Amino acid sequence: MEPSSQRYSWRMVEVGQPLERIDDAAREPDAGEVLIEIAGCGLCHTDLGFLDGDVPTKAGLPIILGHEIAGTVVAAGPGEEHWIGAEVLVPAVIPCQECAMCRAGRGNVCTSQLMPGNDIDGGFATHVTLPARGLAAVPALPDGYELADMCVIADAVTTPLQAVRRANVTEGDFVVVVGTGGVGGYAVQVAAASGAIVIALDIDDAHLTPLLDHGAAGTLNVRGLDTRAIRGAVRDHAASHGAGNTGWKIFECSGTPQGQETAYSLLGSAGTLAIVGFTMEKVTIRLSNLMAFDAAAFGSWGCPPQRYPEAIELVTSGKVALLPFTRKVPMADLPQVLEAAHGGSDPRRTILIP
Ligand SMILES: [Zn+2]
Ligand SMILES: [Zn+2]
């Protein structure tokens, strides 16, 4: 093992205060646990929310944030030795695998779930000790990829994958994704990989334009448009791609009241609405539209670990591209990265490299 001076963790001690660099928070793994040498950890909007005090971490403070972790297992507790040397992805939510929800295949809503960087220490560090359950082995990577690049799968790819599978998106479906920064951009790619005709809606061309090369059949910048104009424009897209006005599958990924109102207004006969983004704000909608249109709406939270191999395969097969949508920065520069993140305009997701 490396000398401890080369191992460190960034600890969040207080809301709104700079992270504190400490020697190493990772302990020797107990039974059922592994010690992971981190290759890369994604910086998520959720982390910024914790840091700003918008949302408290479930474990309280201090805590090491970071829940999009890829790395190599370098030590393991009793029973998990077979992981040593493996390159792995840590699920953003680690279910208990024993409760009724876990047994029903819905571990993403396990009430005993552990989220790194929220319930337990996470990946803003060189090393982290975590439960081995739910780990996904990373196979041979495509050209140009390194292990660190894969970390964003843990949240940004698996979350929309779960929603797209639950909506039964198949060949020829007409899909609308509302809000295409981060998660929504991958929703576009995953739905397109499933054979759907996908239209991407956002208020920022920087989010929309790259998607024309990665899954979007069309884009629509909705800034300044009212719902009637948006609906008309989306119908035009549907018509130009030979899709009708029924059976649309709509994914709300913006997590904003405006996005939610837009998404709901697009719901028509036999439509499906998936709520993937989160906001505390409320919207006023006519719920009876669901009845009148024989439509369905559901919420999608995270992704159970058993779907991770499929998410990894989408990337290794080249169906979902990560590299145009991420940028890598040194983990050592995390405080400066966080400073810049608040006023940042780079639409790419940040991966921290120890
Ligand atoms: Zn996240
Ligand atoms: Zn459980």
Short mmCIF file of N, CA, C and O and ligand atoms in Angstrom, two decimals, residues 95-103 107 110-113, ligand 2:
data_model
loop_
_atom_site.label_atom_id
_atom_site.label_comp_id
_atom_site.label_asym_id
_atom_site.label_seq_id
_atom_site.Cartn_x
_atom_site.Cartn_y
_atom_site.Cartn_z
N PRO A 95 -28.31 -0.70 -2.27
CA PRO A 95 -29.42 -1.28 -1.52
C PRO A 95 -28.96 -2.39 -0.57
O PRO A 95 -27.85 -2.92 -0.73
N CYS A 96 -29.84 -2.74 0.40
CA CYS A 96 -29.47 -3.75 1.39
C CYS A 96 -29.50 -5.16 0.81
O CYS A 96 -28.86 -6.07 1.32
N GLN A 97 -30.26 -5.35 -0.25
CA GLN A 97 -30.43 -6.64 -0.94
C GLN A 97 -31.20 -7.67 -0.11
O GLN A 97 -31.21 -8.84 -0.44
N GLU A 98 -31.83 -7.25 0.97
CA GLU A 98 -32.54 -8.21 1.82
C GLU A 98 -34.01 -7.86 2.05
O GLU A 98 -34.82 -8.74 2.29
N CYS A 99 -34.36 -6.59 1.96
CA CYS A 99 -35.73 -6.18 2.32
C CYS A 99 -36.73 -6.54 1.21
O CYS A 99 -36.34 -7.01 0.13
N ALA A 100 -38.00 -6.30 1.47
CA ALA A 100 -39.05 -6.66 0.51
C ALA A 100 -38.85 -5.94 -0.83
O ALA A 100 -39.00 -6.54 -1.90
N MET A 101 -38.51 -4.65 -0.80
CA MET A 101 -38.30 -3.90 -2.04
C MET A 101 -37.11 -4.45 -2.81
O MET A 101 -37.15 -4.58 -4.04
N CYS A 102 -36.02 -4.76 -2.12
CA CYS A 102 -34.84 -5.33 -2.78
C CYS A 102 -35.20 -6.67 -3.42
O CYS A 102 -34.83 -6.93 -4.56
N ARG A 103 -35.95 -7.50 -2.67
CA ARG A 103 -36.30 -8.82 -3.21
C ARG A 103 -37.23 -8.70 -4.41
O ARG A 103 -37.26 -9.57 -5.28
N GLY A 107 -34.58 -2.29 -5.61
CA GLY A 107 -33.58 -1.86 -4.63
C GLY A 107 -33.31 -0.37 -4.65
O GLY A 107 -32.78 0.18 -3.69
N CYS A 110 -34.98 0.89 -1.74
CA CYS A 110 -34.69 0.21 -0.47
C CYS A 110 -34.58 1.26 0.64
O CYS A 110 -33.88 2.26 0.50
N THR A 111 -35.31 1.02 1.75
CA THR A 111 -35.28 2.02 2.83
C THR A 111 -34.00 1.94 3.65
O THR A 111 -33.70 2.83 4.43
N SER A 112 -33.24 0.85 3.45
CA SER A 112 -31.96 0.74 4.16
C SER A 112 -30.79 1.04 3.23
O SER A 112 -29.66 0.65 3.51
N GLN A 113 -31.07 1.67 2.10
CA GLN A 113 -30.02 1.93 1.12
C GLN A 113 -28.97 2.88 1.67
O GLN A 113 -29.25 3.72 2.53
ZN ZN B 2 -33.31 -3.31 0.77
#
